[in-house]
Each structure stands twice: as structure tokens, then as C-alpha cells.
Coordinates of C-alpha atoms and ligand atoms in Angstrom, one line a residue:
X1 CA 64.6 116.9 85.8
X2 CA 67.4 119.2 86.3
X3 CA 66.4 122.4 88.2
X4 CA 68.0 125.8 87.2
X5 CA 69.0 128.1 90.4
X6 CA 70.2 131.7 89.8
X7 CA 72.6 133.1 92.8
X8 CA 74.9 135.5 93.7
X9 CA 78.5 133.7 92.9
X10 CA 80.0 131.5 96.3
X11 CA 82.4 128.6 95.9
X12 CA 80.3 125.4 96.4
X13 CA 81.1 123.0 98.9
X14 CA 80.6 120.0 96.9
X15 CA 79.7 118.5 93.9
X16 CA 80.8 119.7 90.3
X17 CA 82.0 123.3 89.3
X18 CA 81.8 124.2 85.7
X19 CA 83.9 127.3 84.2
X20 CA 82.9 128.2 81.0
X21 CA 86.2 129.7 79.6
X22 CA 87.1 131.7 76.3
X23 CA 90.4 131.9 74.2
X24 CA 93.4 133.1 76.7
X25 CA 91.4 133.4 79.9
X26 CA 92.3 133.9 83.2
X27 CA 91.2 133.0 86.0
X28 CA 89.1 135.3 88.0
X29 CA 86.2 135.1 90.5
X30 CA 84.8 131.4 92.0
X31 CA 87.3 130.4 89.5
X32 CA 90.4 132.2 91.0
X33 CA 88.6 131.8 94.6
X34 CA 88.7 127.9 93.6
X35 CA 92.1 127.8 92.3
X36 CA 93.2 129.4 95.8
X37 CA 91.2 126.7 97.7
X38 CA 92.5 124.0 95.6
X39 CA 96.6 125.6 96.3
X40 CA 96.9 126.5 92.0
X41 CA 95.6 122.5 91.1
X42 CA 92.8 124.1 88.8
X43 CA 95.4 126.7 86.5
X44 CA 98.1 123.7 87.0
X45 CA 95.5 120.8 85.6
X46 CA 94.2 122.9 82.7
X47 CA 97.7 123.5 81.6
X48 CA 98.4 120.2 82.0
X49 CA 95.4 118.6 80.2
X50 CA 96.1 121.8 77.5
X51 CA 92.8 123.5 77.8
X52 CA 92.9 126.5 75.8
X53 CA 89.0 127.5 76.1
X54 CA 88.3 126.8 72.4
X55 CA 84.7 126.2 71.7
X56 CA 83.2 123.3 72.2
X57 CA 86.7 122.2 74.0
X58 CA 85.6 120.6 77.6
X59 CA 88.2 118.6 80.0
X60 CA 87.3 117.7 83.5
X61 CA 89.7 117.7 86.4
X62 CA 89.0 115.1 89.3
X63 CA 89.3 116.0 92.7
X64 CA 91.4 119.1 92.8
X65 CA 91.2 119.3 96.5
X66 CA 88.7 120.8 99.0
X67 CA 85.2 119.4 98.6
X68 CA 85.3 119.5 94.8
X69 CA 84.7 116.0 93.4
X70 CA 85.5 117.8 89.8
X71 CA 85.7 120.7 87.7
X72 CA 84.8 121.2 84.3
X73 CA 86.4 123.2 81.7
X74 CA 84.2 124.3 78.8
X75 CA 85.8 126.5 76.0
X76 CA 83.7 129.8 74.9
X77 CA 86.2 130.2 72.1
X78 CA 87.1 133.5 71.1
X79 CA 85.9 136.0 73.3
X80 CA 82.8 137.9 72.4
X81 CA 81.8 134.6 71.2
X82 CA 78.1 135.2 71.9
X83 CA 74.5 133.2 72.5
X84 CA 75.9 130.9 70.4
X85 CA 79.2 129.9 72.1
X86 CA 77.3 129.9 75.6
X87 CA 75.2 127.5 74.3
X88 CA 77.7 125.4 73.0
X89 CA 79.5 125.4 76.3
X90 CA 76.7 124.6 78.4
X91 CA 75.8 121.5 76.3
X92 CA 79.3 120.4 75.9
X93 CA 79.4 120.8 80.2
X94 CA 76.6 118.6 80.3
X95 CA 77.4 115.6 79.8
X96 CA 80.4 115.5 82.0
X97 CA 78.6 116.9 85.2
X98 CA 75.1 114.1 84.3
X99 CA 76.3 111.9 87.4
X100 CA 76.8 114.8 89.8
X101 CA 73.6 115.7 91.5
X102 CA 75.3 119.4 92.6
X103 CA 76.5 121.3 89.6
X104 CA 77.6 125.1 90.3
X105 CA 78.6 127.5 87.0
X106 CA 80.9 129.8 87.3
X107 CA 79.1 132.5 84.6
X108 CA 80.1 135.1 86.6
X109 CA 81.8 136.5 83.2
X110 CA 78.9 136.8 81.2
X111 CA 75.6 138.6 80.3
X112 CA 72.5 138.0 81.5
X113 CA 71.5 136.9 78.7
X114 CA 74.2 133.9 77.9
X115 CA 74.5 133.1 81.3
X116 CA 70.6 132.1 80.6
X117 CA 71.5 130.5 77.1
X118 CA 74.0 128.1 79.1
X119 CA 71.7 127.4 81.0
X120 CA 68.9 127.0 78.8
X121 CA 71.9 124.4 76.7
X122 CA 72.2 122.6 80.0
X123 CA 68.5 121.7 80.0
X124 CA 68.3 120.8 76.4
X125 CA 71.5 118.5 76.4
X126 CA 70.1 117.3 80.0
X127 CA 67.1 115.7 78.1
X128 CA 66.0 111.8 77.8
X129 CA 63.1 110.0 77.0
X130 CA 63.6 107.2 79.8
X131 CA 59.7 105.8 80.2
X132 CA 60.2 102.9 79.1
X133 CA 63.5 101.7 80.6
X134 CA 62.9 99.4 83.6
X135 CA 66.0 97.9 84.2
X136 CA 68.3 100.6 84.1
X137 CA 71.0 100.6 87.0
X138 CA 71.0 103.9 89.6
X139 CA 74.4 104.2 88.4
X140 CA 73.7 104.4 84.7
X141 CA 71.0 106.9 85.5
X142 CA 71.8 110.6 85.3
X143 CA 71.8 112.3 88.7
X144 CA 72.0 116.1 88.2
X145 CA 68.8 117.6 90.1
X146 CA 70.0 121.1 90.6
X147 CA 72.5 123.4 88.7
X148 CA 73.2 126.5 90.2
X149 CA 74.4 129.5 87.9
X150 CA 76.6 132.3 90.1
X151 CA 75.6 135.5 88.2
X152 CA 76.4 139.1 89.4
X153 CA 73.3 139.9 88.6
X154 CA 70.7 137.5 89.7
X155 CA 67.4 139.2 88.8
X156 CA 68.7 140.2 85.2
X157 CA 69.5 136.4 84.7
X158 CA 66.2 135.2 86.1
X159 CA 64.5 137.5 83.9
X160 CA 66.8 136.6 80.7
X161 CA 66.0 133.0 81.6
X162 CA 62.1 132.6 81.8
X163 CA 60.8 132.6 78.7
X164 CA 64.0 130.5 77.6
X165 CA 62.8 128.2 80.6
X166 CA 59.5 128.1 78.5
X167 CA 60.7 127.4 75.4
X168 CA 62.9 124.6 76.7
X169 CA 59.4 123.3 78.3
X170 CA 58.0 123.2 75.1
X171 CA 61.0 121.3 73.2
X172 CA 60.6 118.6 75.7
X173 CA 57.0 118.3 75.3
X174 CA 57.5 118.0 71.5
X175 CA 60.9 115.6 71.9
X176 CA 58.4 113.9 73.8
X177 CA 55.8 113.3 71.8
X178 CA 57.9 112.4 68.8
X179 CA 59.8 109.6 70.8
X180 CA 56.4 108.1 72.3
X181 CA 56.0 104.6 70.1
X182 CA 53.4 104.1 67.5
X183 CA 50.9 102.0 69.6
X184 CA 51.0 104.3 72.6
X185 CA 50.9 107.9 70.6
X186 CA 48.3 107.3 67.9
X187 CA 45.7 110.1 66.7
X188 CA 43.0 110.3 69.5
X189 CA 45.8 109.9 72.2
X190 CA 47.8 112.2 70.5
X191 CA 44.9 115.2 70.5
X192 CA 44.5 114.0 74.1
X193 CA 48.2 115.4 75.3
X194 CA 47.1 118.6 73.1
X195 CA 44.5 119.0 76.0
X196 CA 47.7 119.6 78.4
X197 CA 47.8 122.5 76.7
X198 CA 44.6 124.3 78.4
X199 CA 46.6 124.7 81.6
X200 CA 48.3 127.1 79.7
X201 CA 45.5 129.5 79.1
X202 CA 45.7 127.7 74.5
X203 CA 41.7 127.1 73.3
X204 CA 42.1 123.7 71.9
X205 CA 39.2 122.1 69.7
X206 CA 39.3 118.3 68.7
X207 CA 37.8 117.2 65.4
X208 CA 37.1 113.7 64.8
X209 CA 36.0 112.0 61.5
X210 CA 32.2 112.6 61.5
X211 CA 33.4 116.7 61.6
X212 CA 35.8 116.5 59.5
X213 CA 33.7 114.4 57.1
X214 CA 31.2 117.3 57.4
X215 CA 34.0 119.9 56.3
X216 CA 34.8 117.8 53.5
X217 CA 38.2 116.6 54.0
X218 CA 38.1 113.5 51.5
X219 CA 42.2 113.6 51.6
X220 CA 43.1 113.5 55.1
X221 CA 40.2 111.1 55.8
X222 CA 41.3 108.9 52.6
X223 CA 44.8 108.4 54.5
X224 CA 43.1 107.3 57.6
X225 CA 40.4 105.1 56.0
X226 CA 43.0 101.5 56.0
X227 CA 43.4 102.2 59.9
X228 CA 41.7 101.1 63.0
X229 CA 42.4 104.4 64.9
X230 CA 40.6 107.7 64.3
X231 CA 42.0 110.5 62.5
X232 CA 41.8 113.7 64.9
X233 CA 42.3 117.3 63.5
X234 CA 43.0 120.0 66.9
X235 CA 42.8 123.2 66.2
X236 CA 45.1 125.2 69.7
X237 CA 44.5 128.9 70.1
X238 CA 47.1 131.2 72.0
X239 CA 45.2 134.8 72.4
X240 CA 48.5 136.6 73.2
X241 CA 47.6 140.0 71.8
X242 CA 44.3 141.9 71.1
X243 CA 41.6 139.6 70.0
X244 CA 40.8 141.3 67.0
X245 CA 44.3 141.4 65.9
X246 CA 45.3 138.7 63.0
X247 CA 46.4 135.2 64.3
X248 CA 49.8 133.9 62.6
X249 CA 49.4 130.0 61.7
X250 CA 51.3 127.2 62.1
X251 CA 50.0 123.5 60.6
X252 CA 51.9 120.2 61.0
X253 CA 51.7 116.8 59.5
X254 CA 51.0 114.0 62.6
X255 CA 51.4 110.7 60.6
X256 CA 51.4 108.5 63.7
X257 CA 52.9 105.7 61.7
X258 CA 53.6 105.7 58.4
X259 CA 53.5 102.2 56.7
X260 CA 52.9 103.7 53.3
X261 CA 49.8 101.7 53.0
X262 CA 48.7 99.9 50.2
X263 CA 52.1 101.4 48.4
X264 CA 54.1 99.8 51.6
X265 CA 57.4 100.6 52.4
X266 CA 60.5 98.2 52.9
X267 CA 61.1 96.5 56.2
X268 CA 64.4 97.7 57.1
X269 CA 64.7 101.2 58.9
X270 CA 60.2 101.0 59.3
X271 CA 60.2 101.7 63.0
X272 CA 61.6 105.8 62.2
X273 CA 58.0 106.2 60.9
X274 CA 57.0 106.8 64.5
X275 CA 58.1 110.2 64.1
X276 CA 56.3 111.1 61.2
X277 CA 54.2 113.0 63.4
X278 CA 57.2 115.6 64.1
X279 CA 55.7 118.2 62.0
X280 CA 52.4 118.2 64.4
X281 CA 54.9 117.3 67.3
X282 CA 56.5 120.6 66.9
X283 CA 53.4 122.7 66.0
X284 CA 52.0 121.8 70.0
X285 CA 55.8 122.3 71.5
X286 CA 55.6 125.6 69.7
X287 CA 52.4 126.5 71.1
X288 CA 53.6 125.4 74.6
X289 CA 56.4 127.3 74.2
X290 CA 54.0 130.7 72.7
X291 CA 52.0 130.7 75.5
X292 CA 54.1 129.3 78.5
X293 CA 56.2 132.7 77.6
X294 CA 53.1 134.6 76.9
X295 CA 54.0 135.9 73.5
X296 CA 52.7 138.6 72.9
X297 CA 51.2 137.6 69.5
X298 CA 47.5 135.4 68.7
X299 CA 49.0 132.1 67.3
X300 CA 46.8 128.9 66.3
X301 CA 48.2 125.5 65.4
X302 CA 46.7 123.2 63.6
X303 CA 47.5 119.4 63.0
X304 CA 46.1 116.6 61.4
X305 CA 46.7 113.5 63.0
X306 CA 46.7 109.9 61.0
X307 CA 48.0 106.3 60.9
X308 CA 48.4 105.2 57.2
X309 CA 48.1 101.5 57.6
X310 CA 47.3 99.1 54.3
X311 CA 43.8 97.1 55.1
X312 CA 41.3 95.7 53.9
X313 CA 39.7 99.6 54.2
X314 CA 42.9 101.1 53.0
X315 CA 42.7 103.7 50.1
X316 CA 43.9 102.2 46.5
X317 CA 46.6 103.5 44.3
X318 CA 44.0 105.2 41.8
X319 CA 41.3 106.3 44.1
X320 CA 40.5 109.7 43.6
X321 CA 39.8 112.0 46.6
X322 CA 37.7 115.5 47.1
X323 CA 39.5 117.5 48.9
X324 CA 37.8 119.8 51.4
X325 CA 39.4 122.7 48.5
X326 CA 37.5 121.3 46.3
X327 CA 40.6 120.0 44.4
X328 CA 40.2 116.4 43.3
X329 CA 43.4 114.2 43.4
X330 CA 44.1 110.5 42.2
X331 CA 46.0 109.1 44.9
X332 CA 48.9 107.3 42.8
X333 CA 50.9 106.2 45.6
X334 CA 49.6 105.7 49.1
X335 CA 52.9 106.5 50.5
X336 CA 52.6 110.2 49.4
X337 CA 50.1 110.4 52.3
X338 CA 51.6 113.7 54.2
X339 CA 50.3 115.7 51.4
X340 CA 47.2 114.7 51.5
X341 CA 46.7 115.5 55.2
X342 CA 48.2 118.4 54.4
X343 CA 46.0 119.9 51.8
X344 CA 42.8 119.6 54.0
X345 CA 44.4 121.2 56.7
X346 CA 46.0 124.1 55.0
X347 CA 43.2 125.0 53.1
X348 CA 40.7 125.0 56.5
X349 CA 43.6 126.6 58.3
X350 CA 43.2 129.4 56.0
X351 CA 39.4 130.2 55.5
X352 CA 38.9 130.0 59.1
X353 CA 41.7 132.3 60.3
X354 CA 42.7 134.3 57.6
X355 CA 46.7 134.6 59.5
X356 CA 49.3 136.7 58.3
X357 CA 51.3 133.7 57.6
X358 CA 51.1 130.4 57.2
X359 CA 53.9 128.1 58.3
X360 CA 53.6 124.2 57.8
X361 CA 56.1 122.1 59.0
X362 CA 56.4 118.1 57.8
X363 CA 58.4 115.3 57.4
X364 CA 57.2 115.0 53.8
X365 CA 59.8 113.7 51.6
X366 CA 62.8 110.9 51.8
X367 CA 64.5 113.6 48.9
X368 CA 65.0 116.7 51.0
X369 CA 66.8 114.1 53.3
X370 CA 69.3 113.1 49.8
X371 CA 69.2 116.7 48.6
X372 CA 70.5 118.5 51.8
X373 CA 71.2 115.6 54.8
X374 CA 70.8 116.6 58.5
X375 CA 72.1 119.7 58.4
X376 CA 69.1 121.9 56.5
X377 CA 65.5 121.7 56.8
X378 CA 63.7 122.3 53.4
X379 CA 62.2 125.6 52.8
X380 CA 60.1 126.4 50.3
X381 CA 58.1 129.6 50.4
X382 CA 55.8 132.2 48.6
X383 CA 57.2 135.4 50.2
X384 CA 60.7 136.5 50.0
X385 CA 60.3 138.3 53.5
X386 CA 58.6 135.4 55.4
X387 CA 61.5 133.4 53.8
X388 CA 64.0 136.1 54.7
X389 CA 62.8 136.2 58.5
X390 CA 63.2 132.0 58.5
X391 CA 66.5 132.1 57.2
X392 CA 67.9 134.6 59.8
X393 CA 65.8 132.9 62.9
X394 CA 67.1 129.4 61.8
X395 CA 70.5 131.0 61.9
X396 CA 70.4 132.3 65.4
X397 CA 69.0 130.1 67.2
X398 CA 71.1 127.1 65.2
X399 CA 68.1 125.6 63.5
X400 CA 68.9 125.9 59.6
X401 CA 66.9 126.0 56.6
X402 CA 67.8 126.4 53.3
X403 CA 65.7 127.8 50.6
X404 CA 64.5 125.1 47.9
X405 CA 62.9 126.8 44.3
X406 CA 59.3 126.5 44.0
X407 CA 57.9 127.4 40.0
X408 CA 55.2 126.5 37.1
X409 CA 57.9 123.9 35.6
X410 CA 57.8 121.8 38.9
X411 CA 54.2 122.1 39.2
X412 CA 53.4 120.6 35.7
X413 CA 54.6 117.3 36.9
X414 CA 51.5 117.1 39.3
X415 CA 49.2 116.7 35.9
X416 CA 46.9 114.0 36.2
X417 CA 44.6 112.1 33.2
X418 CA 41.5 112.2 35.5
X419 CA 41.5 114.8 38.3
X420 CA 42.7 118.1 39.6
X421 CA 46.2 116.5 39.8
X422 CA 47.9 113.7 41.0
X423 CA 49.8 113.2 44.5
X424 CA 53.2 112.8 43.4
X425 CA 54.9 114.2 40.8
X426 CA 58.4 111.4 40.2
X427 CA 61.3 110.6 41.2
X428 CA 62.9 114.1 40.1
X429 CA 62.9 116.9 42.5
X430 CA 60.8 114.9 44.8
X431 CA 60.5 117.5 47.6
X432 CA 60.1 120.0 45.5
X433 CA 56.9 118.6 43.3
X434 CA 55.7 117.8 47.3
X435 CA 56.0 121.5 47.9
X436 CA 53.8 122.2 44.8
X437 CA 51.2 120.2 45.8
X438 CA 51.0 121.8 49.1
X439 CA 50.9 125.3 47.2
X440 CA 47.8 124.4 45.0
X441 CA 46.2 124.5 49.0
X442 CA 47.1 127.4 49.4
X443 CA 44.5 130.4 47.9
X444 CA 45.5 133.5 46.5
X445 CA 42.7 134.6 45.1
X446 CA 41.6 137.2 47.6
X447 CA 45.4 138.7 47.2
X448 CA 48.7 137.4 48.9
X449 CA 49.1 134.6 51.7
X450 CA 52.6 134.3 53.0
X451 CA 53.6 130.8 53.0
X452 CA 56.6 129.0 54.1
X453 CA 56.7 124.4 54.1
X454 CA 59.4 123.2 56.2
X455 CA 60.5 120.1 55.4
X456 CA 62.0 118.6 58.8
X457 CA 62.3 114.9 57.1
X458 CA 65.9 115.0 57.6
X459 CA 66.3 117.3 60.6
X460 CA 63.5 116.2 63.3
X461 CA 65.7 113.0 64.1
X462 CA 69.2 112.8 65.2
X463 CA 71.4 109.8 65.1
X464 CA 74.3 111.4 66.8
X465 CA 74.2 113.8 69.7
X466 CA 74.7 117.4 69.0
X467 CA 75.8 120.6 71.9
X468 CA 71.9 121.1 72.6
X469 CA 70.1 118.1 71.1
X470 CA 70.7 114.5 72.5
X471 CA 70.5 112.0 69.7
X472 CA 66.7 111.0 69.0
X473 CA 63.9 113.2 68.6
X474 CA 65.2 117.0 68.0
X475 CA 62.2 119.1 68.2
X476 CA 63.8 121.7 65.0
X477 CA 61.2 124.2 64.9
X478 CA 60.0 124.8 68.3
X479 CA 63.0 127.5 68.8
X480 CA 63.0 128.4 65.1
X481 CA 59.4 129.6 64.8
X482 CA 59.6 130.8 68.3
X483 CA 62.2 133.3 67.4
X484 CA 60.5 134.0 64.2
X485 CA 57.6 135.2 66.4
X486 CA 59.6 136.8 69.1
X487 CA 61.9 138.9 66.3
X488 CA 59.2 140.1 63.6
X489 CA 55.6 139.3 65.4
X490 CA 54.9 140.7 68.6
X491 CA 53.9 143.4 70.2
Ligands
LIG501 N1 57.1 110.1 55.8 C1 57.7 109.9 54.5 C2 58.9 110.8 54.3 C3 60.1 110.5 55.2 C4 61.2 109.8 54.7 C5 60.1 111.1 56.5 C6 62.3 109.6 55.5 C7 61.2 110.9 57.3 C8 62.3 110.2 56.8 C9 56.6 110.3 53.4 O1 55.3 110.1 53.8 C10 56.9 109.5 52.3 O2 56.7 108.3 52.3 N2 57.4 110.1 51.2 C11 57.6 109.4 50.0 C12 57.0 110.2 48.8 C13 57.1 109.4 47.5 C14 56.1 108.2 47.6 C15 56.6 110.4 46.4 C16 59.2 109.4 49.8 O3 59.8 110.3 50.2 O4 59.7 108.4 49.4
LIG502 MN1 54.7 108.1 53.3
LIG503 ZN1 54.8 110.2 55.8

């Protein structure tokens, strides 16, 4: 783990110095001081390696001279560039300064407040899920233990930098989670790292089946029936503000593994079902990230953790299910399981809480993944401000969701010939006749309950890396709904 040091900018002595330049720069400060040192190497090797400081732009020049074993270039872009190009520069620096152990930044350019987003980028580039590797050579190991950011204000930076610090806490814990395999993260073990969670001052409640029997949650327990491990509901509690004022609520879908069940899905690609749990993966990264800040806001998360496994116990295309809504649905294809989970757990989330808002976040559909690829998460929502405030936090913060239609026409397709309605609705507009499932969970008759469903199916996984996310497990939503709060809910 890579340790963040604020100081007071002087050239380092050794290891790696990183200058996060933008569009026609000059050098000035440790950067002019090390140019000096180095007798004009540093201005002569980023002319020669034609480093203009364009964003995302990084070169590295070995061994300028003096005690230096590099120095990395990272473009800002145009200047004025913002939160967003620091961040881009600090992950782009990353990887280029992993197999230093010393890494000094030369941020002496910029405010408080991006100095801390480079560094904040640093941290989430920095991350890897390594338990498992045993026989990984020394050498192939990143070394980086401490980067040290000369600001000329230290305290500002410091200050700009701890709730970031806690945020980036919480991304791991959910990057985590998501990455864990199948046999190690199933439901009870899964509540079990929710407990962590008490150290940071969050209430957190496990259900198992006998409780949630008692609530009446024939869906999510009719997913869990075909496997040997125990569904678990948690319920975490962040009292950030007066306890009397309303909580905002935040629900995610913890498939463990999804096989499909009885309706089992094809071989090939199997193994990403291991993160179908993102959705509750991200709802306790959030909630880390809520209370390791102390936001000033009451939060709960809520997620319902299953395996859908096929067995001799599993549910049957055709069984029909009570949900703890009352809502009866026949289950026509097992595979349509996040739903299910989903309705019980909405609809409780609700009653008992009564939020301002509710937020679910799932990996529900393989269509949202067709209809708009890795870029988007899938929002659907019942409130044109809550859906307003998502769009804009996704935006800054560089986790994007695009607004999906939600309407009566979609909804008819959930009709069924023997209950409530059935669990899917067809191949058509697949994510979006999920979405309308999810709705009929959510109750209006007491007046209006903002809702927003993410769906992170094709965002909570990365194949390739990005600035601030290493390929693998992403964690989309801890910073987006953390910025939601921060912007439009506290205080
Ligand atoms: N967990 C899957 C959706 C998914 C697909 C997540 C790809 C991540 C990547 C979900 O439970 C599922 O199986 N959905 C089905 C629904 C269908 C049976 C109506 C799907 O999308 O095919
Ligand atoms: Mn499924
Ligand atoms: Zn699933």
C-alpha cells in the first residue's frame, strides 16, 4: 500500500520525480531546481522525447544525473485543465513510477484541491488484488510505499485530501470484494466483511433465512433455495446527521455466483458471474467511504446476498413466488434472479426507512451491456431531479450514466397468465422491462419516492486499464453516489 505524504516542495535525493505538466509549460520550482541539478538534461530530454504536456501524455527520462533514477512527465493538457486532468495525470504517472519505492510530485503548480485528486488517482491506479498470487517474483511486484506530494500549501492539501483518502478506502474495499472468488466470498462471508464496517462508527444488522422467511421475502429466498449457502440480507446504518433527520437509501444486488440456475447459462465467459455481487459490493464501499469521511448525511445500505445455483432444491421455471410486497410472480426464467432479490429488498428498504431517495445499483441485465457498452451505466429513474443530480455527479467524478426510458408500454410486457406478473419481460428492451419490474417494488401510494436503478452490468468490470481504474473490478458507484451525497445531501 502506497502511502500519501504532503510536504513543503525540496528536490528529492533519490528515487522517482514526477512533473505533472500542462500545454506550453515551463519549467519552474523542484522542476527548474532539478533541471539545474541535472545541468538542463530534464528541458533537453523532454524536447527530445517531444513532450508537450498533453493530457494523458507521460514519458519518463532515465537517470538525468544527480540521485534521480528517473523523471516522469505527465501532461495536464490545456491549462486550467481541472480535477479531471489531475486525475488523469496522476494515474497516467503511476504506472511508470510502480517499481520505484520513492516517488516525489512536483504539484507545486496546482490547487489544493488537484494536487489531492493526483493523488487520490495515484492511489486508485496504484490498486491490485494480489492474495492469491504466490509465486510472483520481487521484481514483478510493485514497490512504491511512499509518494510524497510538494505543495505550497501543506495543510490546505492535507485537508483537500482526507475525505478523498476515504473514499479511495472505500473503492478498494468494494474492488475488493468484487474480485474475491465465488467459493471464498459467498453470502454469510460476504455479511461477515460488512461487520468491518462497525469500526467505522455504521450500525450493521445481519438477516438470515429464518428472518427473512418471517418478513416474507418468497423472491429473494426462492433464488437461494437451489444453494447450499445461506442467503444474508445486512442492513448498515451511517448516523451522519441528526437522528431524526430522513436517511437516503442505497440497495444493491449481491449474487455471489450466478449460474442462472435451473435456466443455466453457457460455459464460456461463466467465471465473470463472481462479480454479480458488484451492486452490493459497491453499496458497503459506499458506506465505507460515507462514514470514513463522516458525511454529514444518515445513509443506510441495504443488500441482499445469494448464490443462484441449479439443484435438486433449486426454484423451477414456473414456480410462482410471494413477494414480501405482496406481489406474486411466476418465475419464467431462473436466470432473471437479480430481480427477484431485488423486489424484496427494495420494498423492505422502503417501509422501514421511509429515505428521501432510493438508489439501487445492479448488474441486472446482459442488454444494458449491448445497448450502451462500457462506457454508460443504465439509469432508469422516477424523478427528473434525482436523475438530474446522477447525471452531473457521474460526469464529475468520471463515472457515467446515461438515462434509459422507463413507461406503461414497457411494463405491459411483464403480464403474466397466473400471477402479479412474470420476471422477464423478452428479449426486447431487456434492461428496460428489468427496470419495470423493479418499479412495481417501489410504492407510491403514500405520495412520491425518488428512485433511480443503476445498471453497472457493463461498467463494474474492466477488461482494459483505464487513468484511475486498473483492469478488473472497478468499483463505479462508490465515487458517483458519494458525490451525489456530498453535492445535494449534506449538511
Ligand atoms: N447477472 C446477469 C446479468 C449480467 C450479464 C451481468 C453480463 C454482468 C454481465 C443477470 O442475472 C442475468 O442473467 N440476466 C439475464 C436476464 C434474462 C434472463 C432476462 C440476461 O441479461 O441475459
Ligand atoms: Mn442471472
Ligand atoms: Zn445475475
Amino acid at each position: 500500500m502506497t502511502d500519501i505524504l504532503f510536504v513543503k516542495p525540496v528536490l528529492p535525493r533519490a528515487g522517482a520525480l514526477v512533473l505533472p505538466l500542462a500545454e506550453g509549460f515551463t519549467l519552474d520550482g523542484l522542476a527548474k531546481q532539478a533541471d539545474e541539478a541535472t545541468g538542463g538534461a530534464i528541458s533537453r530530454g523532454l524536447e527530445a522525447a517531444g513532450f508537450k504536456g498533453k493530457k494523458g501524455q507521460a514519458t519518463t527520462l532515465w537517470a538525468p544525473g544527480g540521485h534521480l533514477s528517473r523523471v516522469v512527465a505527465v501532461g495536464l493538457g490545456a491549462p486550467g485543465g481541472g480535477m479531471g486532468a489531475a486525475e488523469a495525470a496522476g494515474g497516467a504517472a503511476l504506472p511508470l513510477i510502480a517499481s520505484e519505492v520513492e516517488a516525489t510530485v512536483a504539484a507545486e503548480s496546482l490547487p489544493a484541491e488537484e494536487a489531492a485528486g493526483l493523488a487520490l488517482a495515484l492511489r486508485l491506479r496504484g490498486y491490485r488484488f494480489d492474495r492469491y498470487r504466490t509465486k510472483e517474483s520481487a521484481e514483478d511486484k510493485p514497490k512504491l510505499v511512499r509518494v510524497t506530494i510538494a505543495v505550497p500549501d501543506v495543510a490546505a492539501a492535507k485537508a483537500a485530501h482526507a475525505p478523498l483518502s476515504a473514499i479511495a478506502d472505500g473503492v478498494f474495499l468494494t474492488r475488493d470484494l468484487v474480485s474475491e472468488p465465488p467459493n471464498v466470498l459467498y453470502p454469510a462471508e460476504m455479511a461477515e466483511r460488512c461487520r468491518g464496517l462497525e469500526k467505522l462508527g455504521v450500525t450493521v444488522e445481519v438477516l438470515g433465512p429464518a428472518e427473512m422467511e418471517k418478513l416474507g421475502f418468497g423472491a429473494l429466498l426462492g433464488v437461494a433455495q437451489g444453494s447450499a449457502r445461506e442467503a444474508r440480507m445486512v442492513v448498515m446504518q451511517w448516523k451522519g446527521a441528526a437522528d431524526d433527520a430522513q436517511p437516503v437509501a442505497f440497495i444493491g444486488k449481491g449474487v455471489t455466483f450466478d449460474t442462472g440456475g435451473i435456466s443455466i447459462k453457457p460455459a464460456g465467459g461463466m467465471e465473470d458471474m463472481k462479480y454479480d455481487m458488484a451492486g452490493a459490493g459497491t453499496v458497503i464501499g459506499l458506506m465505507a467511504a460515507l462514514a470514513g469521511r463522516k458525511a454529514k448525511v444518515n445513509a443506510v445500505g441495504l443488500v441482499g446476498l445469494v448464490e443462484n445455483m441449479p439443484s435438486h432444491n433449486a426454484q423451477r421455471p414456473g414456480d410462482v413466488v410471494t413477494t414480501c410486497s405482496g406481489q406474486t410472480v411466476e418465475v419464467i426464467n431462473t436466470d432473471a434472479e437479480g430481480r427477484l432479490v431485488l423486489a424484496d429488498v427494495l420494498w423492505y428498504a422502503q417501509h422501514r426507512f421511509k429515505p428521501r431517495f432510493m438508489v439501487d445499483l445492479a448488474t441486472l441485465t446482459g442488454a444494458i451491456v449491448v445497448a450502451l457498452g462500457h462506457e454508460h451505466a443504465g439509469m432508469f429513474s422516477n424523478d427528473d431531479t434525482l436523475a438530474t443530480q446522477l447525471s452531473g455527479a457521474g460526469q464529475a467524478v468520471g463515472e457515467k450514466v446515461w438515462r434509459m426510458p422507463l413507461g406503461e408500454a414497457y411494463d405491459k410486457a411483464l403480464k403474466s397468465d397466473i400471477a402479479d406478473m412474470k420476471n422477464v419481460g423478452g428479449r426486447p428492451g431487456g434492461s428496460i422491462t428489468a427496470a419495470q419490474f423493479l418499479q412495481r417494488f417501489i410504492d407510491t401510494k403514500d405520495g412520491a419516492m425518488p428512485w433511480a436503478h443503476l445498471d453497472i452490468a457493463g461498467t463494474a468490470w474492466a477488461s482494459k486499464d483505464g487513468a484511475t481504474v486498473p483492469k478488473g473490478a472497478t468499483a463505479f458507484g462508490v465515487r458517483l453516489l458519494d458525490r451525489l451525497v456530498a453535492e445535494h445531501y449534506e449538511g
